[in-house]
Amino acid sequence: MSLVSARLASIHESTTLKISAMAKKLNKSGLDVIDMGVGEPDFDTPKHIVEAGCNSIRMGETHYAPTAGIPELREALAEKLCDENMLDVTADDVVVTPGAKMAVFSAVQALMEEGDECVLIGPSWVSYEPCVAFAGGKVAWADVDENFLPIRLADAITPKTKLILVNSPSNPTGTVFEKPVLKEIRDLACDHNLFVITDEIYEKIIYGHEHISIGSLPDMEERTVTINGFSKAYAMTGWRLGYMAGPRNVMKWVTRLLSHSVSQATTFVQRAGVAALRGDQESIGSMVAEFEARRDLLVSGLQELGILCNLPGGAFYVFPNVAEHGGGDVFTDKLLKDALIAATPGSAFGPGGKDYVRLSYATSQERIREALKRMERILG
Ligand code: PMP
Ligand code: GLU
């Protein structure tokens, strides 16, 4: 009898988390590794949010809370989703989770049946496919063009398709889906009676584009689960706070799954979440302005080195094509061995990513300049 289940044994370790741990370890050992591997804001959580969390602990809010979240947070989230995302939801349609990752995981488990298919559009975040595999489902990869926009999306749909997963702005490509693309996905979902899970965790990290929630398009309310979290917009990765909103009967089953697994998101962390939503939003504007300056610096630097790279509309990643430099796996190895730069190979994001490498610019402009110098040396 084998030790672990076949279902778990089929799942890879998270490449992003593995590379992050490796870069930290190498730096600790005294090497000067530039970490462009991990997708984590290098900013501190704003002080008023930290204070709210600390006050909550001091006030003794250290006990169990309702599985779907404390009422104050669900209320604040429902207001945010109505006002900013044009979703017609109330607090009862919102479920709080320990991180957006758990929201993705539990929504996929709730919606997918053994043998069902989930469409992923081009290179996609590392954890989507494992979530689908855990549910006994399969991923159908939809092709994208050179701007990472879907082409022939209908070809990816079969009688077994249950879900389309949308992630705009995208990790790893930074692509933003504008309204016509979202409408095309909407039309297919309606025509084929499919669900859509939309992961909008980078909605605030967007440069000169408008973020549109696909759940706000006509007839999408009953077939969309909208997922978001506090990790990126409020630099709260370690707090583990995310949420989802969707049809009430889906939220009911998701809550049941959470009640038997994580129980709830940490009570005082939820208080910090209320402070994040209700407090000053200024920190987001300054963080995004800094990310935009870094994006411009990195993209122009890569282009000067002759590396093919799009200007992404959102998130904090660039996804250059390095096919001419041996492909994503070879180039990532070379970056680490010869330039001490940690990056994530595009292959971690699915078969469409093998010619690419993902570089996160959640690191200072000084470090980005240094990384470009090191790249020039190894390419020279
Ligand atoms: N979705 C995407 C696209 C991400 O990049 C991340 C970052 N890890 C997550 C979800 C999960 O975020 P968290 O669990 O930290 O809220
Ligand atoms: N989302 C980030 C990334 O892609 C954090 C790591 C993870 O959770 O995958 O690097």
mmCIF file of C-alpha atoms and ligand atoms in Angstrom:
data_model
loop_
_atom_site.group_PDB
_atom_site.id
_atom_site.type_symbol
_atom_site.label_atom_id
_atom_site.label_comp_id
_atom_site.label_asym_id
_atom_site.label_seq_id
_atom_site.Cartn_x
_atom_site.Cartn_y
_atom_site.Cartn_z
ATOM 1 C CA MET A 1 0.000 0.000 0.000
ATOM 2 C CA SER A 2 1.473 3.382 -0.912
ATOM 3 C CA LEU A 3 1.857 6.019 1.766
ATOM 4 C CA VAL A 4 0.027 8.911 0.120
ATOM 5 C CA SER A 5 -3.090 8.914 -2.006
ATOM 6 C CA ALA A 6 -2.675 8.830 -5.783
ATOM 7 C CA ARG A 7 -4.614 12.096 -5.916
ATOM 8 C CA LEU A 8 -2.089 13.946 -3.768
ATOM 9 C CA ALA A 9 0.901 12.208 -5.313
ATOM 10 C CA SER A 10 -0.090 13.582 -8.738
ATOM 11 C CA ILE A 11 0.295 17.167 -7.556
ATOM 12 C CA HIS A 12 3.513 19.188 -7.901
ATOM 13 C CA GLU A 13 4.906 21.369 -5.180
ATOM 14 C CA SER A 14 4.060 25.074 -5.723
ATOM 15 C CA THR A 15 6.977 26.320 -7.872
ATOM 16 C CA THR A 16 6.480 29.922 -6.755
ATOM 17 C CA LEU A 17 6.672 29.026 -3.060
ATOM 18 C CA LYS A 18 9.588 26.643 -3.682
ATOM 19 C CA ILE A 19 11.613 29.325 -5.461
ATOM 20 C CA SER A 20 10.764 31.884 -2.792
ATOM 21 C CA ALA A 21 12.033 29.540 -0.049
ATOM 22 C CA MET A 22 15.173 28.740 -2.055
ATOM 23 C CA ALA A 23 16.016 32.442 -2.653
ATOM 24 C CA LYS A 24 15.605 33.180 1.066
ATOM 25 C CA LYS A 25 17.847 30.245 1.976
ATOM 26 C CA LEU A 26 20.572 31.287 -0.472
ATOM 27 C CA ASN A 27 20.491 34.865 0.829
ATOM 28 C CA LYS A 28 20.789 33.593 4.389
ATOM 29 C CA SER A 29 23.828 31.581 3.400
ATOM 30 C CA GLY A 30 25.516 34.844 2.409
ATOM 31 C CA LEU A 31 24.886 34.949 -1.367
ATOM 32 C CA ASP A 32 23.469 38.162 -2.847
ATOM 33 C CA VAL A 33 20.480 36.700 -4.698
ATOM 34 C CA ILE A 34 18.043 39.145 -6.290
ATOM 35 C CA ASP A 35 14.620 37.633 -5.670
ATOM 36 C CA MET A 36 12.426 38.169 -8.694
ATOM 37 C CA GLY A 37 10.775 34.820 -8.105
ATOM 38 C CA VAL A 38 8.099 35.515 -5.591
ATOM 39 C CA GLY A 39 4.874 37.425 -6.154
ATOM 40 C CA GLU A 40 4.671 39.267 -2.879
ATOM 41 C CA PRO A 41 4.545 43.062 -2.352
ATOM 42 C CA ASP A 42 7.767 44.251 -0.684
ATOM 43 C CA PHE A 43 5.804 46.902 1.242
ATOM 44 C CA ASP A 44 4.746 46.784 4.868
ATOM 45 C CA THR A 45 1.084 46.373 5.797
ATOM 46 C CA PRO A 46 -0.241 49.929 6.447
ATOM 47 C CA LYS A 47 -0.028 50.876 10.131
ATOM 48 C CA HIS A 48 -3.740 51.452 10.745
ATOM 49 C CA ILE A 49 -4.438 47.886 9.577
ATOM 50 C CA VAL A 50 -1.745 46.455 11.857
ATOM 51 C CA GLU A 51 -3.160 48.493 14.757
ATOM 52 C CA ALA A 52 -6.665 47.151 14.171
ATOM 53 C CA GLY A 53 -5.369 43.582 14.252
ATOM 54 C CA CYS A 54 -3.339 44.212 17.436
ATOM 55 C CA ASN A 55 -6.254 45.976 19.164
ATOM 56 C CA SER A 56 -8.512 43.089 18.346
ATOM 57 C CA ILE A 57 -6.113 40.644 20.019
ATOM 58 C CA ARG A 58 -5.819 42.937 23.064
ATOM 59 C CA MET A 59 -9.613 43.099 23.284
ATOM 60 C CA GLY A 60 -9.663 39.341 23.545
ATOM 61 C CA GLU A 61 -11.003 38.548 20.081
ATOM 62 C CA THR A 62 -9.050 35.347 20.056
ATOM 63 C CA HIS A 63 -11.910 32.881 19.832
ATOM 64 C CA TYR A 64 -13.775 31.049 17.108
ATOM 65 C CA ALA A 65 -15.912 33.126 14.783
ATOM 66 C CA PRO A 66 -18.580 32.103 12.247
ATOM 67 C CA THR A 67 -17.164 29.976 9.407
ATOM 68 C CA ALA A 68 -18.278 32.388 6.666
ATOM 69 C CA GLY A 69 -16.667 35.348 8.437
ATOM 70 C CA ILE A 70 -17.491 38.010 11.035
ATOM 71 C CA PRO A 71 -20.617 40.015 10.093
ATOM 72 C CA GLU A 72 -18.717 43.357 10.049
ATOM 73 C CA LEU A 73 -16.266 42.087 7.435
ATOM 74 C CA ARG A 74 -18.898 40.394 5.285
ATOM 75 C CA GLU A 75 -20.904 43.629 5.379
ATOM 76 C CA ALA A 76 -17.889 45.760 4.397
ATOM 77 C CA LEU A 77 -17.023 43.326 1.598
ATOM 78 C CA ALA A 78 -20.578 43.329 0.248
ATOM 79 C CA GLU A 79 -20.474 47.151 0.126
ATOM 80 C CA LYS A 80 -17.116 47.090 -1.653
ATOM 81 C CA LEU A 81 -18.309 44.516 -4.193
ATOM 82 C CA CYS A 82 -21.490 46.521 -4.904
ATOM 83 C CA ASP A 83 -19.787 49.927 -5.143
ATOM 84 C CA GLU A 84 -16.538 49.031 -6.886
ATOM 85 C CA ASN A 85 -17.319 45.844 -8.770
ATOM 86 C CA MET A 86 -20.986 46.478 -9.629
ATOM 87 C CA LEU A 87 -21.984 43.098 -8.188
ATOM 88 C CA ASP A 88 -25.439 42.771 -6.762
ATOM 89 C CA VAL A 89 -24.531 41.023 -3.503
ATOM 90 C CA THR A 90 -25.373 41.217 0.184
ATOM 91 C CA ALA A 91 -23.291 40.061 3.159
ATOM 92 C CA ASP A 92 -25.017 36.657 2.953
ATOM 93 C CA ASP A 93 -23.470 36.046 -0.475
ATOM 94 C CA VAL A 94 -19.921 36.653 0.787
ATOM 95 C CA VAL A 95 -17.639 34.047 2.373
ATOM 96 C CA VAL A 96 -14.330 34.965 4.031
ATOM 97 C CA THR A 97 -11.394 32.557 3.704
ATOM 98 C CA PRO A 98 -7.837 32.254 5.038
ATOM 99 C CA GLY A 99 -6.278 33.669 1.832
ATOM 100 C CA ALA A 100 -7.616 33.845 -1.702
ATOM 101 C CA LYS A 101 -5.861 30.550 -2.411
ATOM 102 C CA MET A 102 -8.314 28.783 -0.092
ATOM 103 C CA ALA A 103 -11.188 30.544 -1.856
ATOM 104 C CA VAL A 104 -9.979 29.218 -5.227
ATOM 105 C CA PHE A 105 -9.432 25.752 -3.769
ATOM 106 C CA SER A 106 -12.821 25.480 -2.112
ATOM 107 C CA ALA A 107 -14.808 27.021 -4.978
ATOM 108 C CA VAL A 108 -13.235 24.547 -7.407
ATOM 109 C CA GLN A 109 -13.931 21.604 -5.039
ATOM 110 C CA ALA A 110 -17.531 22.733 -4.639
ATOM 111 C CA LEU A 111 -18.215 23.143 -8.353
ATOM 112 C CA MET A 112 -16.288 20.361 -10.080
ATOM 113 C CA GLU A 113 -17.339 16.748 -10.400
ATOM 114 C CA GLU A 114 -14.899 13.902 -11.124
ATOM 115 C CA GLY A 115 -14.084 14.067 -14.863
ATOM 116 C CA ASP A 116 -15.280 17.650 -15.351
ATOM 117 C CA GLU A 117 -13.110 20.073 -17.268
ATOM 118 C CA CYS A 118 -11.984 23.562 -16.342
ATOM 119 C CA VAL A 119 -10.754 25.963 -19.035
ATOM 120 C CA LEU A 120 -7.577 27.917 -18.220
ATOM 121 C CA ILE A 121 -6.684 30.710 -20.620
ATOM 122 C CA GLY A 122 -3.002 30.561 -21.563
ATOM 123 C CA PRO A 123 -0.231 30.623 -18.957
ATOM 124 C CA SER A 124 -2.040 30.600 -15.617
ATOM 125 C CA TRP A 125 -1.146 30.821 -11.937
ATOM 126 C CA VAL A 126 0.569 27.731 -10.512
ATOM 127 C CA SER A 127 -2.166 26.655 -8.104
ATOM 128 C CA TYR A 128 -5.155 26.492 -10.460
ATOM 129 C CA GLU A 129 -4.306 23.167 -12.091
ATOM 130 C CA PRO A 130 -3.597 21.402 -8.761
ATOM 131 C CA CYS A 131 -6.926 22.691 -7.379
ATOM 132 C CA VAL A 132 -8.686 21.171 -10.391
ATOM 133 C CA ALA A 133 -6.732 17.912 -10.034
ATOM 134 C CA PHE A 134 -7.702 17.671 -6.330
ATOM 135 C CA ALA A 135 -11.335 17.868 -7.407
ATOM 136 C CA GLY A 136 -10.768 14.988 -9.840
ATOM 137 C CA GLY A 137 -11.145 17.329 -12.798
ATOM 138 C CA LYS A 138 -8.997 18.113 -15.826
ATOM 139 C CA VAL A 139 -7.665 21.338 -17.247
ATOM 140 C CA ALA A 140 -8.344 22.293 -20.871
ATOM 141 C CA TRP A 141 -5.823 24.925 -21.950
ATOM 142 C CA ALA A 142 -7.194 27.649 -24.222
ATOM 143 C CA ASP A 143 -4.710 29.252 -26.634
ATOM 144 C CA VAL A 144 -3.678 32.869 -26.417
ATOM 145 C CA ASP A 145 -2.121 35.305 -28.886
ATOM 146 C CA GLU A 146 1.197 37.162 -28.455
ATOM 147 C CA ASN A 147 -0.563 39.588 -26.089
ATOM 148 C CA PHE A 148 -1.838 36.652 -23.995
ATOM 149 C CA LEU A 149 -5.436 37.302 -25.046
ATOM 150 C CA PRO A 150 -7.665 34.278 -25.750
ATOM 151 C CA ILE A 151 -7.982 32.975 -29.289
ATOM 152 C CA ARG A 152 -10.383 30.236 -30.401
ATOM 153 C CA LEU A 153 -11.715 30.020 -26.855
ATOM 154 C CA ALA A 154 -14.727 28.006 -28.020
ATOM 155 C CA ASP A 155 -12.364 25.205 -29.145
ATOM 156 C CA ALA A 156 -11.452 24.531 -25.511
ATOM 157 C CA ILE A 157 -15.073 23.790 -24.604
ATOM 158 C CA THR A 158 -16.325 20.197 -24.653
ATOM 159 C CA PRO A 159 -19.448 18.495 -23.273
ATOM 160 C CA LYS A 160 -17.425 17.921 -20.069
ATOM 161 C CA THR A 161 -16.598 21.596 -19.481
ATOM 162 C CA LYS A 162 -17.966 22.900 -16.194
ATOM 163 C CA LEU A 163 -15.873 25.954 -15.493
ATOM 164 C CA ILE A 164 -13.885 28.772 -17.074
ATOM 165 C CA LEU A 165 -11.319 30.330 -14.765
ATOM 166 C CA VAL A 166 -10.605 34.006 -15.420
ATOM 167 C CA ASN A 167 -7.690 35.890 -13.847
ATOM 168 C CA SER A 168 -7.415 39.536 -14.826
ATOM 169 C CA PRO A 169 -4.978 41.203 -14.269
ATOM 170 C CA SER A 170 -3.165 37.943 -14.794
ATOM 171 C CA ASN A 171 -0.471 36.150 -12.887
ATOM 172 C CA PRO A 172 1.961 35.449 -14.624
ATOM 173 C CA THR A 173 1.465 37.637 -17.717
ATOM 174 C CA GLY A 174 0.051 40.872 -16.247
ATOM 175 C CA THR A 175 -2.550 40.925 -19.032
ATOM 176 C CA VAL A 176 -5.784 42.813 -18.409
ATOM 177 C CA PHE A 177 -8.952 41.492 -20.065
ATOM 178 C CA GLU A 178 -10.935 44.426 -21.448
ATOM 179 C CA LYS A 179 -14.718 44.346 -21.828
ATOM 180 C CA PRO A 180 -14.880 42.687 -25.300
ATOM 181 C CA VAL A 181 -12.830 39.710 -24.051
ATOM 182 C CA LEU A 182 -14.945 39.395 -20.918
ATOM 183 C CA LYS A 183 -18.089 39.567 -23.051
ATOM 184 C CA GLU A 184 -16.817 36.734 -25.235
ATOM 185 C CA ILE A 185 -16.234 34.608 -22.117
ATOM 186 C CA ARG A 186 -19.673 35.597 -20.809
ATOM 187 C CA ASP A 187 -21.353 34.571 -24.067
ATOM 188 C CA LEU A 188 -19.663 31.179 -24.056
ATOM 189 C CA ALA A 189 -20.521 30.608 -20.394
ATOM 190 C CA CYS A 190 -24.167 31.453 -21.034
ATOM 191 C CA ASP A 191 -24.425 29.450 -24.286
ATOM 192 C CA HIS A 192 -22.858 26.331 -22.740
ATOM 193 C CA ASN A 193 -24.296 26.727 -19.247
ATOM 194 C CA LEU A 194 -20.885 27.007 -17.562
ATOM 195 C CA PHE A 195 -19.687 28.503 -14.297
ATOM 196 C CA VAL A 196 -16.990 31.160 -14.172
ATOM 197 C CA ILE A 197 -14.535 31.577 -11.319
ATOM 198 C CA THR A 198 -12.891 34.964 -11.536
ATOM 199 C CA ASP A 199 -9.754 35.574 -9.480
ATOM 200 C CA GLU A 200 -9.467 39.352 -9.147
ATOM 201 C CA ILE A 201 -6.661 39.534 -6.592
ATOM 202 C CA TYR A 202 -4.669 42.008 -8.741
ATOM 203 C CA GLU A 203 -7.643 44.288 -9.480
ATOM 204 C CA LYS A 204 -6.039 47.303 -7.754
ATOM 205 C CA ILE A 205 -2.595 46.740 -9.240
ATOM 206 C CA ILE A 206 -3.458 48.020 -12.671
ATOM 207 C CA TYR A 207 -1.882 50.739 -14.836
ATOM 208 C CA GLY A 208 -4.141 52.950 -16.915
ATOM 209 C CA HIS A 209 -6.756 50.240 -17.488
ATOM 210 C CA GLU A 210 -10.162 49.794 -15.952
ATOM 211 C CA HIS A 211 -10.786 46.624 -13.961
ATOM 212 C CA ILE A 212 -14.120 45.039 -14.863
ATOM 213 C CA SER A 213 -15.643 42.181 -12.875
ATOM 214 C CA ILE A 214 -17.105 39.594 -15.244
ATOM 215 C CA GLY A 215 -19.782 38.833 -12.643
ATOM 216 C CA SER A 216 -21.265 42.284 -13.294
ATOM 217 C CA LEU A 217 -22.092 41.453 -16.944
ATOM 218 C CA PRO A 218 -25.716 40.550 -17.757
ATOM 219 C CA ASP A 219 -26.884 37.071 -16.707
ATOM 220 C CA MET A 220 -23.591 36.284 -14.949
ATOM 221 C CA GLU A 221 -24.764 36.682 -11.378
ATOM 222 C CA GLU A 222 -25.959 33.101 -10.992
ATOM 223 C CA ARG A 223 -22.943 31.535 -12.675
ATOM 224 C CA THR A 224 -19.978 33.514 -11.297
ATOM 225 C CA VAL A 225 -17.863 33.138 -8.186
ATOM 226 C CA THR A 226 -15.769 36.278 -7.673
ATOM 227 C CA ILE A 227 -12.593 35.789 -5.639
ATOM 228 C CA ASN A 228 -10.331 38.399 -4.156
ATOM 229 C CA GLY A 229 -8.078 38.953 -1.146
ATOM 230 C CA PHE A 230 -6.032 41.360 0.911
ATOM 231 C CA SER A 231 -2.549 39.994 0.128
ATOM 232 C CA LYS A 232 -1.712 42.218 -2.823
ATOM 233 C CA ALA A 233 -3.732 45.446 -2.451
ATOM 234 C CA TYR A 234 -2.911 45.866 1.254
ATOM 235 C CA ALA A 235 0.445 44.042 1.347
ATOM 236 C CA MET A 236 -1.014 41.431 3.724
ATOM 237 C CA THR A 237 0.357 38.153 2.318
ATOM 238 C CA GLY A 238 1.217 36.645 5.708
ATOM 239 C CA TRP A 239 -2.075 37.570 7.347
ATOM 240 C CA ARG A 240 -3.916 35.081 5.118
ATOM 241 C CA LEU A 241 -7.180 36.818 4.298
ATOM 242 C CA GLY A 242 -9.296 36.321 1.192
ATOM 243 C CA TYR A 243 -12.927 36.073 0.227
ATOM 244 C CA MET A 244 -15.411 35.082 -2.417
ATOM 245 C CA ALA A 245 -18.916 36.038 -3.440
ATOM 246 C CA GLY A 246 -21.294 34.044 -5.565
ATOM 247 C CA PRO A 247 -24.648 32.314 -5.833
ATOM 248 C CA ARG A 248 -25.967 31.600 -2.353
ATOM 249 C CA ASN A 249 -26.401 27.867 -2.890
ATOM 250 C CA VAL A 250 -22.741 27.583 -3.973
ATOM 251 C CA MET A 251 -21.609 29.673 -0.994
ATOM 252 C CA LYS A 252 -23.547 27.318 1.289
ATOM 253 C CA TRP A 253 -21.547 24.282 0.120
ATOM 254 C CA VAL A 254 -18.271 26.156 0.155
ATOM 255 C CA THR A 255 -18.977 27.135 3.768
ATOM 256 C CA ARG A 256 -19.634 23.520 4.625
ATOM 257 C CA LEU A 257 -16.256 22.545 3.168
ATOM 258 C CA LEU A 258 -14.543 25.316 5.147
ATOM 259 C CA SER A 259 -16.332 24.265 8.333
ATOM 260 C CA HIS A 260 -14.685 20.838 8.090
ATOM 261 C CA SER A 261 -11.243 22.060 7.052
ATOM 262 C CA VAL A 262 -10.063 25.504 8.176
ATOM 263 C CA SER A 263 -13.126 26.445 10.328
ATOM 264 C CA GLN A 264 -12.667 30.172 9.535
ATOM 265 C CA ALA A 265 -10.156 32.910 8.803
ATOM 266 C CA THR A 266 -8.416 34.103 12.003
ATOM 267 C CA THR A 267 -10.777 36.324 14.003
ATOM 268 C CA PHE A 268 -8.435 39.278 14.638
ATOM 269 C CA VAL A 269 -7.144 39.144 11.071
ATOM 270 C CA GLN A 270 -10.722 39.717 9.934
ATOM 271 C CA ARG A 271 -10.840 42.856 12.124
ATOM 272 C CA ALA A 272 -7.705 44.057 10.333
ATOM 273 C CA GLY A 273 -9.566 43.387 7.075
ATOM 274 C CA VAL A 274 -12.433 45.645 8.152
ATOM 275 C CA ALA A 275 -9.889 48.415 8.913
ATOM 276 C CA ALA A 276 -8.291 47.888 5.488
ATOM 277 C CA LEU A 277 -11.608 48.286 3.674
ATOM 278 C CA ARG A 278 -13.011 51.110 5.782
ATOM 279 C CA GLY A 279 -9.750 53.052 6.242
ATOM 280 C CA ASP A 280 -7.632 55.357 4.082
ATOM 281 C CA GLN A 281 -6.879 53.826 0.661
ATOM 282 C CA GLU A 282 -3.899 56.129 0.009
ATOM 283 C CA SER A 283 -1.303 53.370 0.514
ATOM 284 C CA ILE A 284 -2.636 51.556 -2.561
ATOM 285 C CA GLY A 285 -2.110 54.592 -4.825
ATOM 286 C CA SER A 286 1.499 55.101 -3.763
ATOM 287 C CA MET A 287 2.293 51.397 -3.999
ATOM 288 C CA VAL A 288 0.813 51.145 -7.496
ATOM 289 C CA ALA A 289 2.705 54.265 -8.664
ATOM 290 C CA GLU A 290 5.950 52.674 -7.478
ATOM 291 C CA PHE A 291 5.071 49.358 -9.185
ATOM 292 C CA GLU A 292 4.380 51.217 -12.420
ATOM 293 C CA ALA A 293 7.783 52.949 -12.327
ATOM 294 C CA ARG A 294 9.442 49.565 -11.731
ATOM 295 C CA ARG A 295 7.503 47.953 -14.565
ATOM 296 C CA ASP A 296 8.648 50.667 -16.974
ATOM 297 C CA LEU A 297 12.241 50.373 -15.807
ATOM 298 C CA LEU A 298 12.288 46.585 -16.140
ATOM 299 C CA VAL A 299 10.466 46.359 -19.475
ATOM 300 C CA SER A 300 12.623 49.027 -21.140
ATOM 301 C CA GLY A 301 15.770 47.465 -19.658
ATOM 302 C CA LEU A 302 14.849 44.011 -20.992
ATOM 303 C CA GLN A 303 13.980 45.424 -24.392
ATOM 304 C CA GLU A 304 17.371 47.200 -24.526
ATOM 305 C CA LEU A 305 18.978 43.821 -23.879
ATOM 306 C CA GLY A 306 17.111 42.470 -26.911
ATOM 307 C CA ILE A 307 14.677 40.377 -24.852
ATOM 308 C CA LEU A 308 11.119 40.276 -26.190
ATOM 309 C CA CYS A 309 8.814 41.656 -23.515
ATOM 310 C CA ASN A 310 5.274 43.061 -23.525
ATOM 311 C CA LEU A 311 4.270 45.996 -21.356
ATOM 312 C CA PRO A 312 1.814 44.373 -18.923
ATOM 313 C CA GLY A 313 -1.312 46.305 -17.910
ATOM 314 C CA GLY A 314 -1.453 45.025 -14.350
ATOM 315 C CA ALA A 315 -0.080 42.829 -11.509
ATOM 316 C CA PHE A 316 3.659 42.977 -10.735
ATOM 317 C CA TYR A 317 5.148 40.524 -13.179
ATOM 318 C CA VAL A 318 6.722 40.669 -16.604
ATOM 319 C CA PHE A 319 6.644 37.577 -18.764
ATOM 320 C CA PRO A 320 9.327 37.923 -21.452
ATOM 321 C CA ASN A 321 9.812 35.429 -24.264
ATOM 322 C CA VAL A 322 13.242 33.840 -23.919
ATOM 323 C CA ALA A 323 12.910 31.177 -26.632
ATOM 324 C CA GLU A 324 16.025 32.648 -28.271
ATOM 325 C CA HIS A 325 17.934 32.167 -25.041
ATOM 326 C CA GLY A 326 17.273 28.444 -24.621
ATOM 327 C CA GLY A 327 13.664 28.651 -23.390
ATOM 328 C CA GLY A 328 12.222 29.352 -19.939
ATOM 329 C CA ASP A 329 13.743 26.461 -17.959
ATOM 330 C CA VAL A 330 17.270 26.920 -19.318
ATOM 331 C CA PHE A 331 17.127 30.714 -18.968
ATOM 332 C CA THR A 332 15.836 30.529 -15.376
ATOM 333 C CA ASP A 333 18.687 28.160 -14.439
ATOM 334 C CA LYS A 334 21.199 30.463 -16.107
ATOM 335 C CA LEU A 335 19.791 33.481 -14.279
ATOM 336 C CA LEU A 336 20.276 31.766 -10.943
ATOM 337 C CA LYS A 337 23.626 30.099 -11.569
ATOM 338 C CA ASP A 338 25.394 32.861 -13.499
ATOM 339 C CA ALA A 339 23.649 36.029 -12.282
ATOM 340 C CA LEU A 340 22.219 35.087 -8.857
ATOM 341 C CA ILE A 341 18.734 36.153 -9.938
ATOM 342 C CA ALA A 342 15.815 34.007 -8.764
ATOM 343 C CA ALA A 343 12.971 33.836 -11.316
ATOM 344 C CA THR A 344 10.119 31.464 -12.093
ATOM 345 C CA PRO A 345 10.239 29.414 -15.308
ATOM 346 C CA GLY A 346 7.204 29.925 -17.539
ATOM 347 C CA SER A 347 6.640 26.149 -17.641
ATOM 348 C CA ALA A 348 5.336 26.400 -14.044
ATOM 349 C CA PHE A 349 2.280 28.173 -15.490
ATOM 350 C CA GLY A 350 1.275 25.466 -17.942
ATOM 351 C CA PRO A 351 2.353 24.188 -21.353
ATOM 352 C CA GLY A 352 1.949 27.612 -23.000
ATOM 353 C CA GLY A 353 4.616 29.073 -20.738
ATOM 354 C CA LYS A 354 7.674 27.048 -21.723
ATOM 355 C CA ASP A 355 9.289 29.798 -23.854
ATOM 356 C CA TYR A 356 8.919 32.368 -21.082
ATOM 357 C CA VAL A 357 10.257 33.364 -17.707
ATOM 358 C CA ARG A 358 8.332 35.251 -15.034
ATOM 359 C CA LEU A 359 10.144 38.101 -13.330
ATOM 360 C CA SER A 360 8.435 39.718 -10.370
ATOM 361 C CA TYR A 361 9.173 43.405 -9.893
ATOM 362 C CA ALA A 362 8.083 43.389 -6.281
ATOM 363 C CA THR A 363 11.620 44.484 -5.512
ATOM 364 C CA SER A 364 13.254 47.935 -5.377
ATOM 365 C CA GLN A 365 14.283 49.943 -8.450
ATOM 366 C CA GLU A 366 17.873 49.681 -7.233
ATOM 367 C CA ARG A 367 17.676 45.876 -7.254
ATOM 368 C CA ILE A 368 15.982 45.903 -10.668
ATOM 369 C CA ARG A 369 18.849 48.051 -12.057
ATOM 370 C CA GLU A 370 21.356 45.639 -10.551
ATOM 371 C CA ALA A 371 19.453 42.667 -12.034
ATOM 372 C CA LEU A 372 19.531 44.275 -15.488
ATOM 373 C CA LYS A 373 23.301 44.835 -15.165
ATOM 374 C CA ARG A 374 23.807 41.195 -14.221
ATOM 375 C CA MET A 375 21.660 40.063 -17.141
ATOM 376 C CA GLU A 376 23.672 42.221 -19.526
ATOM 377 C CA ARG A 377 26.821 40.526 -18.275
ATOM 378 C CA ILE A 378 25.511 36.980 -18.860
ATOM 379 C CA LEU A 379 23.932 37.807 -22.211
ATOM 380 C CA GLY A 380 26.866 39.911 -23.389
HETATM 381 N N1 PMP B 1 -4.498 34.158 -7.090
HETATM 382 C C1 PMP B 1 -3.410 34.621 -7.698
HETATM 383 C C2 PMP B 1 -3.474 34.870 -9.164
HETATM 384 C C3 PMP B 1 -2.237 34.892 -6.980
HETATM 385 O O1 PMP B 1 -1.170 35.362 -7.601
HETATM 386 C C4 PMP B 1 -2.225 34.636 -5.607
HETATM 387 C C5 PMP B 1 -0.954 34.918 -4.838
HETATM 388 N N2 PMP B 1 -0.476 33.923 -4.121
HETATM 389 C C6 PMP B 1 -3.388 34.127 -5.009
HETATM 390 C C7 PMP B 1 -4.505 33.900 -5.780
HETATM 391 C C8 PMP B 1 -3.468 33.764 -3.564
HETATM 392 O O2 PMP B 1 -3.358 34.834 -2.720
HETATM 393 P P1 PMP B 1 -3.522 34.688 -1.154
HETATM 394 O O3 PMP B 1 -3.802 33.266 -0.849
HETATM 395 O O4 PMP B 1 -2.233 35.166 -0.578
HETATM 396 O O5 PMP B 1 -4.672 35.577 -0.790
HETATM 397 N N1 GLU B 2 0.993 34.511 -5.944
HETATM 398 C C1 GLU B 2 2.369 34.578 -5.640
HETATM 399 C C2 GLU B 2 3.176 34.046 -6.788
HETATM 400 O O1 GLU B 2 2.643 33.644 -7.782
HETATM 401 C C3 GLU B 2 2.731 34.020 -4.294
HETATM 402 C C4 GLU B 2 3.109 32.584 -4.201
HETATM 403 C C5 GLU B 2 1.937 31.673 -4.352
HETATM 404 O O2 GLU B 2 1.069 31.696 -3.474
HETATM 405 O O3 GLU B 2 1.908 31.007 -5.370
HETATM 406 O O4 GLU B 2 4.383 34.055 -6.702
#
